[in-house]
Short mmCIF file of C-alpha atoms and ligand atoms in Angstrom, two decimals:
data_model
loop_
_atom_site.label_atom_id
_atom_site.label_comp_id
_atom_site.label_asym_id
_atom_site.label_seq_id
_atom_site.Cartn_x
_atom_site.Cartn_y
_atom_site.Cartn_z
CA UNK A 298 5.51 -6.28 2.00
CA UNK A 299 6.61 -3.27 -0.37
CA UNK A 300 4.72 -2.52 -3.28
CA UNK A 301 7.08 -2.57 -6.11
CA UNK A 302 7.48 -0.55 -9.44
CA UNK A 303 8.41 -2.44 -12.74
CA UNK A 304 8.27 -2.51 -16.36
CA UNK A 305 6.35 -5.03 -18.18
CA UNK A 306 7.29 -6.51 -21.97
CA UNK A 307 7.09 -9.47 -24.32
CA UNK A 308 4.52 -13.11 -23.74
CA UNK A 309 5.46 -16.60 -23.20
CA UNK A 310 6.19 -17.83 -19.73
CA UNK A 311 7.16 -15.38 -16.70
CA UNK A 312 10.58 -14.48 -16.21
CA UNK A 313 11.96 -12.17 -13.42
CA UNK A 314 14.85 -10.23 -14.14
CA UNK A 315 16.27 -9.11 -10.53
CA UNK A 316 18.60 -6.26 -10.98
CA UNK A 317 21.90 -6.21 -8.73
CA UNK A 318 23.73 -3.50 -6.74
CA UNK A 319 23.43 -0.28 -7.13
CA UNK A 320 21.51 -0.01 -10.18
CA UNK A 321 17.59 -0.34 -11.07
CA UNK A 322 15.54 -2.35 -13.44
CA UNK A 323 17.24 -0.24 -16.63
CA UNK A 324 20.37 -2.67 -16.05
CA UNK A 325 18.45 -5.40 -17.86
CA UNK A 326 17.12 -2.98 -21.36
CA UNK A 327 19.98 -4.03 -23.70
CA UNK A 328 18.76 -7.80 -22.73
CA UNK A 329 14.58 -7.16 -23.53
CA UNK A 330 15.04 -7.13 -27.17
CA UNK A 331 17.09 -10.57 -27.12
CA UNK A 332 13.99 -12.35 -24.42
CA UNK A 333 10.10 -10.27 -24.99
CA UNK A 334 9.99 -13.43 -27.81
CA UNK A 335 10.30 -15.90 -25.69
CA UNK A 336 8.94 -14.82 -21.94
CA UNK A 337 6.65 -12.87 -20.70
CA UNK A 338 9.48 -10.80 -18.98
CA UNK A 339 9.10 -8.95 -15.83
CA UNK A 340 12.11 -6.22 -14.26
CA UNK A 341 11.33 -5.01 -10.81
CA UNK A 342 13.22 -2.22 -9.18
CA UNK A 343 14.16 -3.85 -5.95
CA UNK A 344 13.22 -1.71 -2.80
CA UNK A 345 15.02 1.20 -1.92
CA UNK A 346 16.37 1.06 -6.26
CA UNK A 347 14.51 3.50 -9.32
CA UNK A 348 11.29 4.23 -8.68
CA UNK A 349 10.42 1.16 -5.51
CA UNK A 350 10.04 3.07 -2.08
CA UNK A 351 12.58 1.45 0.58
CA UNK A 352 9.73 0.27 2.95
CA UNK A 353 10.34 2.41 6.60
CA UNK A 354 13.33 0.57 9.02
CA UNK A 355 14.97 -1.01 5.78
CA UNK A 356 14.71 -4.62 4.60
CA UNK A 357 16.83 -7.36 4.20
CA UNK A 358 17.37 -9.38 1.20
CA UNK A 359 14.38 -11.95 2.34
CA UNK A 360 12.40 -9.32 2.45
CA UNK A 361 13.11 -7.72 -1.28
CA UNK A 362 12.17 -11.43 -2.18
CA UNK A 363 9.20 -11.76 -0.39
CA UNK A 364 7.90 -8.74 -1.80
CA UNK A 365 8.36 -10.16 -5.63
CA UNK A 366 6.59 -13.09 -4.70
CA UNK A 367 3.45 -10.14 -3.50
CA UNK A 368 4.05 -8.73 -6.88
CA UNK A 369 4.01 -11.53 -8.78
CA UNK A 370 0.83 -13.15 -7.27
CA UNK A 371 -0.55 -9.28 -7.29
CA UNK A 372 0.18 -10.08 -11.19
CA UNK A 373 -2.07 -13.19 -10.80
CA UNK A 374 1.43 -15.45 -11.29
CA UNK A 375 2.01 -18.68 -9.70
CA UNK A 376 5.30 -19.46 -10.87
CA UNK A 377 7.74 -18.00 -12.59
CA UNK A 378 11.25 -18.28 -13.95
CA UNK A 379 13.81 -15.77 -11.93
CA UNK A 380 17.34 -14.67 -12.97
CA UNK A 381 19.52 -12.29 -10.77
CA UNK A 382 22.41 -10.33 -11.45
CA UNK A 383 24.89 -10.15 -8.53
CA UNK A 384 22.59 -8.51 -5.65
CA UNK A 385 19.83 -9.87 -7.42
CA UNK A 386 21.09 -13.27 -7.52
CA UNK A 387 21.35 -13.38 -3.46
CA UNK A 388 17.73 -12.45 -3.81
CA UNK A 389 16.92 -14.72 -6.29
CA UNK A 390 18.17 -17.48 -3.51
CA UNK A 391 16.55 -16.24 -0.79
CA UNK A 392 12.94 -16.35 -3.07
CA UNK A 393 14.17 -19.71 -4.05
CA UNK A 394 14.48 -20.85 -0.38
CA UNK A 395 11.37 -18.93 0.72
CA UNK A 396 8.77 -19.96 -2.29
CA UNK A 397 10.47 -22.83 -4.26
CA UNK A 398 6.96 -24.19 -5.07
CA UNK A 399 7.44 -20.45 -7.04
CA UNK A 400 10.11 -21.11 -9.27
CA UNK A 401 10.09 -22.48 -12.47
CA UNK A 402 13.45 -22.33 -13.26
CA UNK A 403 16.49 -19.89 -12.14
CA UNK A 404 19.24 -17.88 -13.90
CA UNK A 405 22.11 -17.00 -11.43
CA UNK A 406 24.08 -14.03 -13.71
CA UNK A 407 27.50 -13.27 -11.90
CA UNK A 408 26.41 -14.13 -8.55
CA UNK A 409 27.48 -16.70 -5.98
CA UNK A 410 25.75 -18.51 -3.05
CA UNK A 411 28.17 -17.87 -0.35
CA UNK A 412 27.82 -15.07 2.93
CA UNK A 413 30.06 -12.65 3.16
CA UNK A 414 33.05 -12.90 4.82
CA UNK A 415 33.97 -11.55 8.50
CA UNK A 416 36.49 -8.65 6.12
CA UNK A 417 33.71 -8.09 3.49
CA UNK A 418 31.04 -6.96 5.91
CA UNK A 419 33.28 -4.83 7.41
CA UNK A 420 33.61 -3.33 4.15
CA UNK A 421 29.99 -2.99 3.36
CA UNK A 422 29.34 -1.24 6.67
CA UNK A 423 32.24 1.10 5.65
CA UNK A 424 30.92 1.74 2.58
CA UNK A 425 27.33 2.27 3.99
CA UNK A 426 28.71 5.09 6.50
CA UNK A 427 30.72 6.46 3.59
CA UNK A 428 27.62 7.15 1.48
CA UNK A 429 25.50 8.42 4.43
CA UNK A 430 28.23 11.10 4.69
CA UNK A 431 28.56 11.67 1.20
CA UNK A 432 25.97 10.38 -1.11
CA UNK A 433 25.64 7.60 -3.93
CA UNK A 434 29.11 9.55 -5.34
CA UNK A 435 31.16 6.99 -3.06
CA UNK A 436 30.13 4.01 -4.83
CA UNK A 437 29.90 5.44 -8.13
CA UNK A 438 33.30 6.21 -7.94
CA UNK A 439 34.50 2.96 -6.69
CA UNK A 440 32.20 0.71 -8.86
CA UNK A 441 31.84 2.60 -12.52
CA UNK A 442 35.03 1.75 -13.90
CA UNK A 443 35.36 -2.19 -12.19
CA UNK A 444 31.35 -3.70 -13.30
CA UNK A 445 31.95 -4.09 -17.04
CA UNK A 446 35.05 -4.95 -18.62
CA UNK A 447 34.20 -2.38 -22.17
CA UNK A 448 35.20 1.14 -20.67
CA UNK A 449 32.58 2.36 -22.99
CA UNK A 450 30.22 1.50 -20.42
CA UNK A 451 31.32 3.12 -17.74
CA UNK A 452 29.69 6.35 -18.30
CA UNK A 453 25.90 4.99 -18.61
CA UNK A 454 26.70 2.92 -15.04
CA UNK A 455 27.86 5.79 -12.96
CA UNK A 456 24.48 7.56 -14.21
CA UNK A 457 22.69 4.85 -13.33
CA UNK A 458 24.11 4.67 -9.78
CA UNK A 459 24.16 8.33 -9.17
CA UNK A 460 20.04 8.44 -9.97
CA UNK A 461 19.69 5.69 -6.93
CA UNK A 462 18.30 7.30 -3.69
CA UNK A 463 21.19 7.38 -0.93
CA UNK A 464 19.30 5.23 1.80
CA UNK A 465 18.54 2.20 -0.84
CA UNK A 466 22.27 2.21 -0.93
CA UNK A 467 22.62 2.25 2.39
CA UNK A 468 19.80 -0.40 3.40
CA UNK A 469 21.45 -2.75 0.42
CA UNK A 470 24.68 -2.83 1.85
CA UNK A 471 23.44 -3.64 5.16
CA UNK A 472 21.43 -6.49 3.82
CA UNK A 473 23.79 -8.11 1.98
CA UNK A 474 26.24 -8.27 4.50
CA UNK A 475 23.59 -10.15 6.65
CA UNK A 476 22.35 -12.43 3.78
CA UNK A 477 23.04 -16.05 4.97
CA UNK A 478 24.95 -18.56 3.08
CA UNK A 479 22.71 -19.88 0.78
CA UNK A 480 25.34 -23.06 -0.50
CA UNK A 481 23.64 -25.44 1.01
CA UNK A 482 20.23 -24.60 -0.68
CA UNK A 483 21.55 -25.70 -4.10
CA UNK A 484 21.43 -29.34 -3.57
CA UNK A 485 17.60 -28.94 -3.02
CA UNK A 486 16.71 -27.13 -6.49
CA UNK A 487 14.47 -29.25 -8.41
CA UNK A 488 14.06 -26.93 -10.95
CA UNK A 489 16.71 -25.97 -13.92
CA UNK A 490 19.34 -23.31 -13.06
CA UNK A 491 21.28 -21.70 -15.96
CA UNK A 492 24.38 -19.63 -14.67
CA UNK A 493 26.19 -16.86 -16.43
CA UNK A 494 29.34 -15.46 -15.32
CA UNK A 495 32.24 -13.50 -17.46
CA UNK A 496 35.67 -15.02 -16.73
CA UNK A 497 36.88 -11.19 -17.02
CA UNK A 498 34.27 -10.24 -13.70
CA UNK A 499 36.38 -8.17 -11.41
CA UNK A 500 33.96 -8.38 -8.51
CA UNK A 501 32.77 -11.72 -8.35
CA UNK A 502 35.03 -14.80 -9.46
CA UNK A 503 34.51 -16.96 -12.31
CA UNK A 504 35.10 -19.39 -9.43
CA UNK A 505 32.15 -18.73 -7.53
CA UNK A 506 30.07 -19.90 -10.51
CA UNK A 507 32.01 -23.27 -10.86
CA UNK A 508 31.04 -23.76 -7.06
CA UNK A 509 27.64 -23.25 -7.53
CA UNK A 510 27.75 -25.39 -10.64
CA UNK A 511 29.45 -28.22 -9.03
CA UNK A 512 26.61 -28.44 -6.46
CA UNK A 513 23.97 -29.00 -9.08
CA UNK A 514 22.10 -31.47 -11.09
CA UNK A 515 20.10 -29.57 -13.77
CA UNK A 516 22.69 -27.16 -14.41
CA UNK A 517 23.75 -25.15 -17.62
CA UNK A 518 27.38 -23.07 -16.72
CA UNK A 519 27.95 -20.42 -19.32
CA UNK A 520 31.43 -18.67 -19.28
CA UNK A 521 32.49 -15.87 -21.44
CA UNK A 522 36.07 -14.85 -21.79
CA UNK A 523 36.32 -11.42 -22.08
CA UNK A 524 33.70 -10.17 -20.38
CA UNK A 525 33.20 -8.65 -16.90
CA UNK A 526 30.30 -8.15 -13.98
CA UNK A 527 27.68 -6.88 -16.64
CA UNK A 528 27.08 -9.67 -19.12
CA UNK A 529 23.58 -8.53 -19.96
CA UNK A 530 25.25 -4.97 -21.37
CA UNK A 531 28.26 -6.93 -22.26
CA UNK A 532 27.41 -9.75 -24.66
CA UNK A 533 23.42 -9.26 -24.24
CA UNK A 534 22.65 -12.41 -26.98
CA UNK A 535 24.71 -15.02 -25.25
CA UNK A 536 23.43 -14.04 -21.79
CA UNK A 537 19.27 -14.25 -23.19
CA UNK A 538 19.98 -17.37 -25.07
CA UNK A 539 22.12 -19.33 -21.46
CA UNK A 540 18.31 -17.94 -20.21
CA UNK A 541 16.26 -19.55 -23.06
CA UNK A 542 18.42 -22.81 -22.25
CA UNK A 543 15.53 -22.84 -18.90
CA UNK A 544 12.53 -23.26 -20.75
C1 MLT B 83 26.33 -6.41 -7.35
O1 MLT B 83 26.79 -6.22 -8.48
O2 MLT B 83 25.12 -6.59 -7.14
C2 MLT B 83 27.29 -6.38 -6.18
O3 MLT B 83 28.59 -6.18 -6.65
C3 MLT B 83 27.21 -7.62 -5.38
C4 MLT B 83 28.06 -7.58 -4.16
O4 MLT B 83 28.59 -6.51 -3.81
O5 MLT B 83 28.20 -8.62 -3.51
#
């Protein structure tokens, strides 16, 4: 279990924002103005991200997600509502299929619930050499101009990923390519899911949120034309209020 750093704001019910790849809990600011009146919102830096030590030998993505359920019973928290963003969406699943008695309610923000394919972990594990050799630069590079769809925010992203420590990178990349496919999980939710995806996303399909929404019962689907990977810097009001649709 890996002691994890985070930033505390707002009362009402718990909710877990779960920042995706490679960026830290600062992904979710723009969105804490729009939610601290409604939850009592939570943003961990996931390990080996900001200021959360990447526990020795790595972890996978069950293991980020065990360690927010240690934080949030540290925090004297039974249950709580989670929403992930991309990366933190695959470990939103994998809390969801390890403590489901946990979850009050989930938010799945420009995720999907499929593994990786044969070509795409190949990829990662390209990647992941690439930065060993030559830093968090690599992905900056490649990811900065693609996450949102407003070049405006372009700039604040690449900071963001440069200030994440190489072998976070590294270990994330490695997990995610081993995450399993976590499709078959949905059926089993007894517990609201709101999903947020931007139908301009140029990493993840608008697609891959249909799917998931198409294998649920209590399910709220929010598209938004025009915007890409980043809806919570993108069109922060829409994404909190698909969130308050969970309470
Ligand atoms: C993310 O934004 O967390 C990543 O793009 C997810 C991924 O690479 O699968």
């Amino acid at each position: 279990m890996n002691q994890l750093n985070f930033v505390r704001a707002g009362s009402g019910q718990p909710l877990v924002l779960i920042h995706g790849f490679p960026l830290d809990h600062s992904a979710w600011l723009p969105l804490l103005p729009h939610l601290t009146g409604h939850f009592d919102v939570i943003l961990p830096d996931l390990s080996g991200f900001g200021a959360s030590a990447l526990p020795e030998g790595g972890c996978s993505l069950d293991e980020m997600a065990a360690s927010l359920a240690y934080l949030l019973r540290g925090l004297g928290l039974s249950r709580a509502f989670l929403a992930g963003h991309s990366m933190g969406g695959y470990v939103a699943l994998a809390f969801a299929r390890q403590s489901p008695h946990m979850v009050l309610g989930l938010g799945l923000i420009s995720t999907q619930a499929g593994a990786d394919t044969p070509e795409g972990q190949a990829n990662r594990h390209k990647t992941a050499a690439a930065v060993a050799e030559k830093g968090p630069g690599v992905v900056a590079d490649a990811m900065s101009p693609k996450l949102s769809a407003n070049p405006a925010h372009e700039a604040l992203l690449r900071e963001t990923i440069l200030r994440q420590p190489a072998p976070g990178i590294i270990n994330a990349l490695k997990a995610m390519a081993a995450r399993p496919d976590s499709s078959g999980l949905l059926s089993h939710f007894d517990f609201p899911v709101s999903i947020v995806h931007g139908q301009a996303d140029a990493l993840i399909p608008a697609e891959r949120a249909r799917e998931i929404k198409a294998a649920l019962l209590r399910v709220h689907l929010t598209e938004l034309p025009g915007v890409g990977h980043m809806p919570m810097l993108e069109a922060p009001a829409e994404t909190a209020e698909a969130l308050k649709t969970l309470l």
